[in-house]
Amino acid sequence: MEYKNILFDVEDGVATITFNRPKALNAMNAETVAEIFDAATRCKEDDSIKAIILTGSGDKAFVAGADISEMQDMRPSEALAFMEKGHETWRLIETMPKPSIAAINGFALGGGTEISLACDMRFASENARFGQPEIMIGLIPGWGGTQRLTRIIGMGRAKELVMAGVQIDAQRAYDIGLVNRVYPADQLMEETKKFAKKLAGMPGFAIKMAKHSINFGYDLSLDSANRLETECCAQCFSTDDQKEGMKAFIEKRKPNFVGY
Ligand code: DAK
C-alpha cells in the first residue's frame, strides 16, 4: 500500500509510524486509519521489526483526533464502519507480540489519546496535551476512550476528561499515570528511539509472553491470571534466550540474545 497520510520508516529493528497531516494537526481520516492498519500489519509480520514507535509530524500535534470535517456528515452506518476499523487497528497494535511506544509530541485529543492508549507505553513532550473533547461536539469517545482510559487512570479521572471535556498537560498526565515519561520537546524522539532500541534488543519471546500475560491476565480473576502468567513464564524455558540469559548471569558477562 502506498501511504499518503503517514510515514513509515525502519531503523535498527525499530519501526516508526508518523501521522503526517500537519495542516490538519494530524487528524485521522478513514484513509489514515486504513494506512495505520496496513503499517501495523507490516510491523507484526516482519520479523526484522522488534519494536514500534507512533508519533506525529510537526511540533504541534501528535494527533488532534478523528477528522471532524470528514465525520461531520457521516451516516450512522459510515460512522460504525469508521469506528470498527479504528478499534480493529488499535487492537492489532495492542495485542501484537512486539512492544509499542507512543511518542506524543503535542496535542493528543480524542482519537489521538485513544490510539496512544493502545500502545504499551506513552512518552510525552513537555508541550503535549491530552483530552477526550468529543462531548464538545456532541459525541462520546468512539475508539476506546471510555474504556482503556478508565482502566489506566481510574473512573473518576476518566469521567472528568470524558464528561467535561477537560484537557490536561503532560505533567498532569504523568502525575495520574497516563504517560510513562516526559521529555523536553527536542529530546522526545531521541529518548524514545533509545528506549525502543533497548526493547528491540530484549529477549523477543519473553517480551511477547510479558505482553500477553499483562494484556490477557488483566480482566481475569487473580487465580486465573496467575495461572496464565505461570504458563507464559514456563514457555520461556523453551527458548535459547533463557539459556543464554541465565548462562551469562552465571558467567558474569553480558548476554547475547537472539530473540527466541
Ligand atoms: N479534525 C479536522 N481538522 C482539524 C482537527 C480535527 N480533529 N483538529 C484540528 N484541525 C485543523 C483545523 O480545522 C485547522 O484547519 P484550517 O482551518 O487551518 O484548515 C488546523 O487543523 C489547525 O487547527 P487550529 O487552527 O484549530 O489550531 P489551534 O492551535 O488554534 O487549535 C486544537 C488546536 C487542537 C486545540 C484545535 O484544532 C482543536 O480543538 N481541534 C479539535 C480537537 C478535537 O475536538 N478532537 C477530537 C475530535 S473527535 C467515532 C470514531 C471516532 C471518534 C468518535 C466517534 N465513531 C465513528 C462513532 C473520535 C472522535 C474524535 O477524535
PDB file of C-alpha atoms in Angstrom, residues 33-255:
ATOM      1  CA  VAL A  33      -6.756   4.653   9.761  1.00  0.00           C
ATOM      2  CA  ALA A  34      -6.521   2.197   6.834  1.00  0.00           C
ATOM      3  CA  GLU A  35      -2.857   3.127   6.345  1.00  0.00           C
ATOM      4  CA  ILE A  36      -2.108   2.673  10.060  1.00  0.00           C
ATOM      5  CA  PHE A  37      -3.747  -0.750   9.881  1.00  0.00           C
ATOM      6  CA  ASP A  38      -1.552  -1.676   6.920  1.00  0.00           C
ATOM      7  CA  ALA A  39       1.620  -0.372   8.609  1.00  0.00           C
ATOM      8  CA  ALA A  40       0.790  -2.175  11.865  1.00  0.00           C
ATOM      9  CA  THR A  41       0.249  -5.409   9.917  1.00  0.00           C
ATOM     10  CA  ARG A  42       3.687  -4.958   8.328  1.00  0.00           C
ATOM     11  CA  CYS A  43       5.180  -4.472  11.794  1.00  0.00           C
ATOM     12  CA  LYS A  44       3.518  -7.637  13.049  1.00  0.00           C
ATOM     13  CA  GLU A  45       4.580  -9.787  10.092  1.00  0.00           C
ATOM     14  CA  ASP A  46       8.140  -8.529   9.516  1.00  0.00           C
ATOM     15  CA  ASP A  47      10.476 -10.479  11.811  1.00  0.00           C
ATOM     16  CA  SER A  48      13.187  -7.836  11.476  1.00  0.00           C
ATOM     17  CA  ILE A  49      10.915  -5.307  13.243  1.00  0.00           C
ATOM     18  CA  LYS A  50      11.229  -5.701  17.001  1.00  0.00           C
ATOM     19  CA  ALA A  51       9.615  -2.524  18.354  1.00  0.00           C
ATOM     20  CA  ILE A  52       7.271   0.209  17.115  1.00  0.00           C
ATOM     21  CA  ILE A  53       7.037   3.950  17.701  1.00  0.00           C
ATOM     22  CA  LEU A  54       3.975   6.031  16.808  1.00  0.00           C
ATOM     23  CA  THR A  55       4.412   9.785  16.556  1.00  0.00           C
ATOM     24  CA  GLY A  56       3.130  12.874  14.737  1.00  0.00           C
ATOM     25  CA  SER A  57       4.844  15.140  12.232  1.00  0.00           C
ATOM     26  CA  GLY A  58       5.464  18.798  13.065  1.00  0.00           C
ATOM     27  CA  ASP A  59       5.981  20.270  16.514  1.00  0.00           C
ATOM     28  CA  LYS A  60       2.382  20.981  17.439  1.00  0.00           C
ATOM     29  CA  ALA A  61       0.400  17.763  17.366  1.00  0.00           C
ATOM     30  CA  PHE A  62       0.616  14.036  17.843  1.00  0.00           C
ATOM     31  CA  VAL A  63      -2.961  13.539  16.574  1.00  0.00           C
ATOM     32  CA  ALA A  64      -5.737  16.130  17.100  1.00  0.00           C
ATOM     33  CA  GLY A  65      -8.380  13.401  16.923  1.00  0.00           C
ATOM     34  CA  ALA A  66     -10.560  11.896  14.265  1.00  0.00           C
ATOM     35  CA  ASP A  67     -11.052  14.215  11.277  1.00  0.00           C
ATOM     36  CA  ILE A  68     -14.113  16.253  12.216  1.00  0.00           C
ATOM     37  CA  SER A  69     -14.632  17.569   8.680  1.00  0.00           C
ATOM     38  CA  GLU A  70     -14.877  14.013   7.378  1.00  0.00           C
ATOM     39  CA  MET A  71     -17.128  12.837  10.228  1.00  0.00           C
ATOM     40  CA  GLN A  72     -19.488  15.798  10.044  1.00  0.00           C
ATOM     41  CA  ASP A  73     -21.912  14.314   7.522  1.00  0.00           C
ATOM     42  CA  MET A  74     -21.430  10.610   8.207  1.00  0.00           C
ATOM     43  CA  ARG A  75     -24.482   8.399   8.343  1.00  0.00           C
ATOM     44  CA  PRO A  76     -24.608   6.034  11.346  1.00  0.00           C
ATOM     45  CA  SER A  77     -23.557   3.091   9.119  1.00  0.00           C
ATOM     46  CA  GLU A  78     -20.494   5.036   7.903  1.00  0.00           C
ATOM     47  CA  ALA A  79     -19.663   6.113  11.460  1.00  0.00           C
ATOM     48  CA  LEU A  80     -19.931   2.485  12.553  1.00  0.00           C
ATOM     49  CA  ALA A  81     -17.556   1.291   9.817  1.00  0.00           C
ATOM     50  CA  PHE A  82     -15.049   4.065  10.678  1.00  0.00           C
ATOM     51  CA  MET A  83     -15.263   3.231  14.361  1.00  0.00           C
ATOM     52  CA  GLU A  84     -14.884  -0.522  13.804  1.00  0.00           C
ATOM     53  CA  LYS A  85     -11.794  -0.066  11.622  1.00  0.00           C
ATOM     54  CA  GLY A  86     -10.258   2.106  14.330  1.00  0.00           C
ATOM     55  CA  HIS A  87     -10.977  -0.468  17.020  1.00  0.00           C
ATOM     56  CA  GLU A  88      -9.542  -3.262  14.852  1.00  0.00           C
ATOM     57  CA  THR A  89      -6.387  -1.218  14.227  1.00  0.00           C
ATOM     58  CA  TRP A  90      -5.807  -0.209  17.860  1.00  0.00           C
ATOM     59  CA  ARG A  91      -6.380  -3.813  18.954  1.00  0.00           C
ATOM     60  CA  LEU A  92      -3.828  -5.024  16.391  1.00  0.00           C
ATOM     61  CA  ILE A  93      -1.258  -2.667  17.916  1.00  0.00           C
ATOM     62  CA  GLU A  94      -2.278  -3.519  21.480  1.00  0.00           C
ATOM     63  CA  THR A  95      -2.070  -7.290  21.036  1.00  0.00           C
ATOM     64  CA  MET A  96       0.841  -7.663  18.624  1.00  0.00           C
ATOM     65  CA  PRO A  97       3.717  -9.579  20.184  1.00  0.00           C
ATOM     66  CA  LYS A  98       6.057  -6.585  19.928  1.00  0.00           C
ATOM     67  CA  PRO A  99       6.359  -3.526  22.144  1.00  0.00           C
ATOM     68  CA  SER A 100       4.965  -0.174  21.040  1.00  0.00           C
ATOM     69  CA  ILE A 101       5.581   3.350  22.328  1.00  0.00           C
ATOM     70  CA  ALA A 102       3.525   6.441  21.501  1.00  0.00           C
ATOM     71  CA  ALA A 103       5.858   9.451  21.308  1.00  0.00           C
ATOM     72  CA  ILE A 104       3.352  12.234  21.958  1.00  0.00           C
ATOM     73  CA  ASN A 105       4.731  15.478  20.605  1.00  0.00           C
ATOM     74  CA  GLY A 106       1.845  17.913  21.156  1.00  0.00           C
ATOM     75  CA  PHE A 107      -1.948  17.653  21.021  1.00  0.00           C
ATOM     76  CA  ALA A 108      -3.283  14.131  21.595  1.00  0.00           C
ATOM     77  CA  LEU A 109      -7.007  14.736  21.598  1.00  0.00           C
ATOM     78  CA  GLY A 110      -9.937  12.370  21.090  1.00  0.00           C
ATOM     79  CA  GLY A 111      -8.733   9.620  18.752  1.00  0.00           C
ATOM     80  CA  GLY A 112      -5.167  10.853  19.405  1.00  0.00           C
ATOM     81  CA  THR A 113      -5.343   9.976  23.088  1.00  0.00           C
ATOM     82  CA  GLU A 114      -7.207   6.779  22.172  1.00  0.00           C
ATOM     83  CA  ILE A 115      -4.588   5.386  19.790  1.00  0.00           C
ATOM     84  CA  SER A 116      -1.858   6.203  22.325  1.00  0.00           C
ATOM     85  CA  LEU A 117      -3.769   4.171  24.927  1.00  0.00           C
ATOM     86  CA  ALA A 118      -3.460   1.090  22.705  1.00  0.00           C
ATOM     87  CA  CYS A 119       0.344   1.404  22.773  1.00  0.00           C
ATOM     88  CA  ASP A 120       2.274  -0.314  25.534  1.00  0.00           C
ATOM     89  CA  MET A 121       3.865   2.910  26.757  1.00  0.00           C
ATOM     90  CA  ARG A 122       3.397   6.645  26.306  1.00  0.00           C
ATOM     91  CA  PHE A 123       6.313   9.086  26.283  1.00  0.00           C
ATOM     92  CA  ALA A 124       5.323  12.756  26.027  1.00  0.00           C
ATOM     93  CA  SER A 125       6.956  16.070  25.241  1.00  0.00           C
ATOM     94  CA  GLU A 126       6.525  18.849  27.797  1.00  0.00           C
ATOM     95  CA  ASN A 127       4.098  20.616  25.432  1.00  0.00           C
ATOM     96  CA  ALA A 128       1.824  17.570  24.994  1.00  0.00           C
ATOM     97  CA  ARG A 129      -1.870  17.938  25.800  1.00  0.00           C
ATOM     98  CA  PHE A 130      -4.332  15.135  26.345  1.00  0.00           C
ATOM     99  CA  GLY A 131      -8.090  15.016  26.340  1.00  0.00           C
ATOM    100  CA  GLN A 132     -11.315  13.442  25.178  1.00  0.00           C
ATOM    101  CA  PRO A 133     -13.150  16.545  23.926  1.00  0.00           C
ATOM    102  CA  GLU A 134     -15.770  14.622  21.954  1.00  0.00           C
ATOM    103  CA  ILE A 135     -18.504  15.838  24.332  1.00  0.00           C
ATOM    104  CA  MET A 136     -17.923  19.368  22.950  1.00  0.00           C
ATOM    105  CA  ILE A 137     -19.032  18.195  19.502  1.00  0.00           C
ATOM    106  CA  GLY A 138     -21.975  16.136  20.703  1.00  0.00           C
ATOM    107  CA  LEU A 139     -20.258  12.748  20.840  1.00  0.00           C
ATOM    108  CA  ILE A 140     -18.636  10.436  23.283  1.00  0.00           C
ATOM    109  CA  PRO A 141     -15.287   8.743  22.589  1.00  0.00           C
ATOM    110  CA  GLY A 142     -15.743   6.002  19.991  1.00  0.00           C
ATOM    111  CA  TRP A 143     -12.317   4.394  19.932  1.00  0.00           C
ATOM    112  CA  GLY A 144     -11.852   3.095  23.464  1.00  0.00           C
ATOM    113  CA  GLY A 145     -11.650   6.394  25.355  1.00  0.00           C
ATOM    114  CA  THR A 146     -14.330   5.389  27.831  1.00  0.00           C
ATOM    115  CA  GLN A 147     -12.691   2.004  28.377  1.00  0.00           C
ATOM    116  CA  ARG A 148      -8.874   1.979  28.076  1.00  0.00           C
ATOM    117  CA  LEU A 149      -8.603   5.446  29.650  1.00  0.00           C
ATOM    118  CA  THR A 150     -10.701   4.319  32.627  1.00  0.00           C
ATOM    119  CA  ARG A 151      -8.539   1.239  33.103  1.00  0.00           C
ATOM    120  CA  ILE A 152      -5.354   3.335  33.100  1.00  0.00           C
ATOM    121  CA  ILE A 153      -6.305   6.421  35.147  1.00  0.00           C
ATOM    122  CA  GLY A 154      -9.411   5.261  37.061  1.00  0.00           C
ATOM    123  CA  MET A 155     -13.097   6.039  36.784  1.00  0.00           C
ATOM    124  CA  GLY A 156     -13.278   9.454  38.469  1.00  0.00           C
ATOM    125  CA  ARG A 157     -10.440  10.956  36.438  1.00  0.00           C
ATOM    126  CA  ALA A 158     -11.677   9.385  33.195  1.00  0.00           C
ATOM    127  CA  LYS A 159     -15.148  10.838  33.781  1.00  0.00           C
ATOM    128  CA  GLU A 160     -13.639  14.306  34.261  1.00  0.00           C
ATOM    129  CA  LEU A 161     -11.944  14.087  30.865  1.00  0.00           C
ATOM    130  CA  VAL A 162     -14.793  12.367  29.017  1.00  0.00           C
ATOM    131  CA  MET A 163     -17.852  14.059  30.544  1.00  0.00           C
ATOM    132  CA  ALA A 164     -16.463  17.595  30.924  1.00  0.00           C
ATOM    133  CA  GLY A 165     -14.001  17.557  28.026  1.00  0.00           C
ATOM    134  CA  VAL A 166     -11.207  18.657  30.385  1.00  0.00           C
ATOM    135  CA  GLN A 167      -7.758  18.719  28.769  1.00  0.00           C
ATOM    136  CA  ILE A 168      -4.589  18.047  30.736  1.00  0.00           C
ATOM    137  CA  ASP A 169      -0.929  18.840  30.161  1.00  0.00           C
ATOM    138  CA  ALA A 170       1.979  16.419  30.128  1.00  0.00           C
ATOM    139  CA  GLN A 171       2.886  16.937  33.796  1.00  0.00           C
ATOM    140  CA  ARG A 172      -0.661  16.172  34.943  1.00  0.00           C
ATOM    141  CA  ALA A 173      -0.761  13.179  32.573  1.00  0.00           C
ATOM    142  CA  TYR A 174       2.444  11.924  34.182  1.00  0.00           C
ATOM    143  CA  ASP A 175       1.108  12.520  37.710  1.00  0.00           C
ATOM    144  CA  ILE A 176      -2.002  10.386  37.052  1.00  0.00           C
ATOM    145  CA  GLY A 177      -0.143   7.577  35.275  1.00  0.00           C
ATOM    146  CA  LEU A 178      -1.373   8.345  31.764  1.00  0.00           C
ATOM    147  CA  VAL A 179       2.167   8.778  30.448  1.00  0.00           C
ATOM    148  CA  ASN A 180       5.316   6.938  31.450  1.00  0.00           C
ATOM    149  CA  ARG A 181       7.875   9.669  30.794  1.00  0.00           C
ATOM    150  CA  VAL A 182       8.029  13.386  29.935  1.00  0.00           C
ATOM    151  CA  TYR A 183      10.883  14.968  27.971  1.00  0.00           C
ATOM    152  CA  PRO A 184      11.686  18.429  26.601  1.00  0.00           C
ATOM    153  CA  ALA A 185      10.237  18.540  23.071  1.00  0.00           C
ATOM    154  CA  ASP A 186      13.633  18.480  21.351  1.00  0.00           C
ATOM    155  CA  GLN A 187      14.644  15.314  23.222  1.00  0.00           C
ATOM    156  CA  LEU A 188      11.432  13.285  22.863  1.00  0.00           C
ATOM    157  CA  MET A 189      12.254  11.356  19.685  1.00  0.00           C
ATOM    158  CA  GLU A 190      15.887  10.741  20.586  1.00  0.00           C
ATOM    159  CA  GLU A 191      14.934   9.363  24.012  1.00  0.00           C
ATOM    160  CA  THR A 192      12.015   7.330  22.631  1.00  0.00           C
ATOM    161  CA  LYS A 193      14.211   5.787  19.929  1.00  0.00           C
ATOM    162  CA  LYS A 194      16.883   4.973  22.506  1.00  0.00           C
ATOM    163  CA  PHE A 195      14.295   3.192  24.658  1.00  0.00           C
ATOM    164  CA  ALA A 196      12.710   1.402  21.673  1.00  0.00           C
ATOM    165  CA  LYS A 197      16.130   0.123  20.590  1.00  0.00           C
ATOM    166  CA  LYS A 198      16.672  -1.163  24.110  1.00  0.00           C
ATOM    167  CA  LEU A 199      13.334  -3.011  23.893  1.00  0.00           C
ATOM    168  CA  ALA A 200      14.279  -4.328  20.427  1.00  0.00           C
ATOM    169  CA  GLY A 201      17.369  -5.945  21.945  1.00  0.00           C
ATOM    170  CA  MET A 202      15.453  -7.737  24.716  1.00  0.00           C
ATOM    171  CA  PRO A 203      14.655 -11.461  24.522  1.00  0.00           C
ATOM    172  CA  GLY A 204      11.826 -11.345  21.955  1.00  0.00           C
ATOM    173  CA  PHE A 205       9.861 -14.362  23.145  1.00  0.00           C
ATOM    174  CA  ALA A 206       9.922 -13.158  26.755  1.00  0.00           C
ATOM    175  CA  ILE A 207       8.703  -9.721  25.599  1.00  0.00           C
ATOM    176  CA  LYS A 208       5.846 -11.460  23.774  1.00  0.00           C
ATOM    177  CA  MET A 209       4.943 -13.515  26.857  1.00  0.00           C
ATOM    178  CA  ALA A 210       5.152 -10.489  29.175  1.00  0.00           C
ATOM    179  CA  LYS A 211       2.781  -8.505  26.967  1.00  0.00           C
ATOM    180  CA  HIS A 212       0.426 -11.450  26.544  1.00  0.00           C
ATOM    181  CA  SER A 213       0.317 -12.122  30.289  1.00  0.00           C
ATOM    182  CA  ILE A 214      -0.348  -8.478  31.206  1.00  0.00           C
ATOM    183  CA  ASN A 215      -2.910  -7.870  28.431  1.00  0.00           C
ATOM    184  CA  PHE A 216      -4.927 -11.043  28.784  1.00  0.00           C
ATOM    185  CA  GLY A 217      -4.485 -11.501  32.542  1.00  0.00           C
ATOM    186  CA  TYR A 218      -5.873  -8.040  33.295  1.00  0.00           C
ATOM    187  CA  ASP A 219      -9.549  -8.982  33.021  1.00  0.00           C
ATOM    188  CA  LEU A 220      -9.224 -12.412  34.679  1.00  0.00           C
ATOM    189  CA  SER A 221      -9.599 -13.355  38.326  1.00  0.00           C
ATOM    190  CA  LEU A 222      -6.288 -13.269  40.208  1.00  0.00           C
ATOM    191  CA  ASP A 223      -6.125 -17.075  40.274  1.00  0.00           C
ATOM    192  CA  SER A 224      -6.717 -17.396  36.516  1.00  0.00           C
ATOM    193  CA  ALA A 225      -4.341 -14.533  35.749  1.00  0.00           C
ATOM    194  CA  ASN A 226      -1.588 -16.047  37.874  1.00  0.00           C
ATOM    195  CA  ARG A 227      -2.159 -19.361  36.079  1.00  0.00           C
ATOM    196  CA  LEU A 228      -1.793 -17.577  32.723  1.00  0.00           C
ATOM    197  CA  GLU A 229       1.422 -15.947  33.947  1.00  0.00           C
ATOM    198  CA  THR A 230       2.756 -19.323  35.097  1.00  0.00           C
ATOM    199  CA  GLU A 231       2.135 -20.886  31.672  1.00  0.00           C
ATOM    200  CA  CYS A 232       3.709 -17.919  29.886  1.00  0.00           C
ATOM    201  CA  CYS A 233       6.754 -17.953  32.157  1.00  0.00           C
ATOM    202  CA  ALA A 234       7.182 -21.730  31.802  1.00  0.00           C
ATOM    203  CA  GLN A 235       7.167 -21.386  27.989  1.00  0.00           C
ATOM    204  CA  CYS A 236      10.151 -19.028  28.216  1.00  0.00           C
ATOM    205  CA  PHE A 237      12.198 -22.042  29.354  1.00  0.00           C
ATOM    206  CA  SER A 238      11.920 -23.392  25.794  1.00  0.00           C
ATOM    207  CA  THR A 239      13.991 -20.530  24.355  1.00  0.00           C
ATOM    208  CA  ASP A 240      17.654 -20.051  23.540  1.00  0.00           C
ATOM    209  CA  ASP A 241      17.448 -16.617  25.173  1.00  0.00           C
ATOM    210  CA  GLN A 242      16.516 -18.117  28.554  1.00  0.00           C
ATOM    211  CA  LYS A 243      19.507 -20.475  28.357  1.00  0.00           C
ATOM    212  CA  GLU A 244      21.772 -17.630  27.255  1.00  0.00           C
ATOM    213  CA  GLY A 245      20.426 -15.134  29.820  1.00  0.00           C
ATOM    214  CA  MET A 246      20.990 -17.472  32.749  1.00  0.00           C
ATOM    215  CA  LYS A 247      24.355 -18.736  31.458  1.00  0.00           C
ATOM    216  CA  ALA A 248      25.570 -15.156  31.003  1.00  0.00           C
ATOM    217  CA  PHE A 249      24.464 -14.299  34.538  1.00  0.00           C
ATOM    218  CA  ILE A 250      26.405 -17.236  35.980  1.00  0.00           C
ATOM    219  CA  GLU A 251      29.456 -16.383  33.846  1.00  0.00           C
ATOM    220  CA  LYS A 252      29.208 -12.693  34.837  1.00  0.00           C
ATOM    221  CA  ARG A 253      29.045 -11.407  31.259  1.00  0.00           C
ATOM    222  CA  LYS A 254      26.546  -9.588  29.062  1.00  0.00           C
ATOM    223  CA  PRO A 255      24.026 -11.909  27.346  1.00  0.00           C
TER     224      PRO A 255
END
